[in-house]
Amino acid sequence: MAVKHLPSGIVHNGTKGGTTGCGTNTNEKSSHWENTSSKISCDKNGCKN
């Protein structure tokens, strides 16, 4: 599953309501996140790998 950060448009590995692969907490400002089936675009370790 992937989750998109709406303000930046970056797609991370993870789900809304948890933590992304690179360690970002999606519970903070949860309105800025949405689950998506888009390709992951984050280059940080944990998301990209």
Coordinates of C-alpha atoms in Angstrom, one line a residue:
M1 CA 0.0 0.0 0.0
A2 CA 1.1 3.6 -0.6
V3 CA 0.2 6.8 1.0
K4 CA 0.4 10.3 -0.6
H5 CA 1.4 13.5 1.1
L6 CA -1.0 16.0 -0.5
P7 CA 1.0 19.3 0.0
S8 CA 4.2 17.9 -1.6
G9 CA 2.7 15.2 -3.9
I10 CA 5.2 12.7 -2.7
V11 CA 4.0 9.1 -2.5
H12 CA 5.4 7.0 0.4
N13 CA 5.4 3.3 1.3
G14 CA 2.8 2.8 4.1
T15 CA -0.8 3.6 5.0
K16 CA -2.7 6.5 6.4
G17 CA -2.9 6.3 10.2
G18 CA 0.5 4.8 10.7
T19 CA 4.1 5.4 9.8
T20 CA 5.6 5.5 6.3
G21 CA 8.6 3.3 5.3
C22 CA 11.0 6.3 5.8
G23 CA 9.6 6.9 9.3
T24 CA 7.1 9.8 8.8
N25 CA 4.1 9.7 11.1
T26 CA 0.9 10.0 9.0
N27 CA -1.2 10.7 12.2
E28 CA 0.3 14.2 12.4
K29 CA -1.8 16.5 10.2
S30 CA -3.7 13.5 9.0
S31 CA -5.7 15.6 6.5
H32 CA -2.5 16.0 4.5
W33 CA -2.4 12.2 3.8
E34 CA -4.4 9.8 1.6
N35 CA -4.1 6.2 0.7
T36 CA -3.3 5.7 -3.0
S37 CA -2.3 3.0 -5.5
S38 CA 0.1 5.4 -7.2
K39 CA 3.8 4.4 -7.7
I40 CA 6.0 5.3 -4.7
S41 CA 8.1 8.4 -5.4
C42 CA 9.9 8.9 -2.1
D43 CA 13.7 8.5 -2.4
K44 CA 14.4 7.9 1.3
N45 CA 15.5 4.5 2.7
G46 CA 12.5 2.4 3.7
C47 CA 10.2 3.8 1.0
K48 CA 12.3 3.4 -2.0
N49 CA 13.8 0.0 -1.0

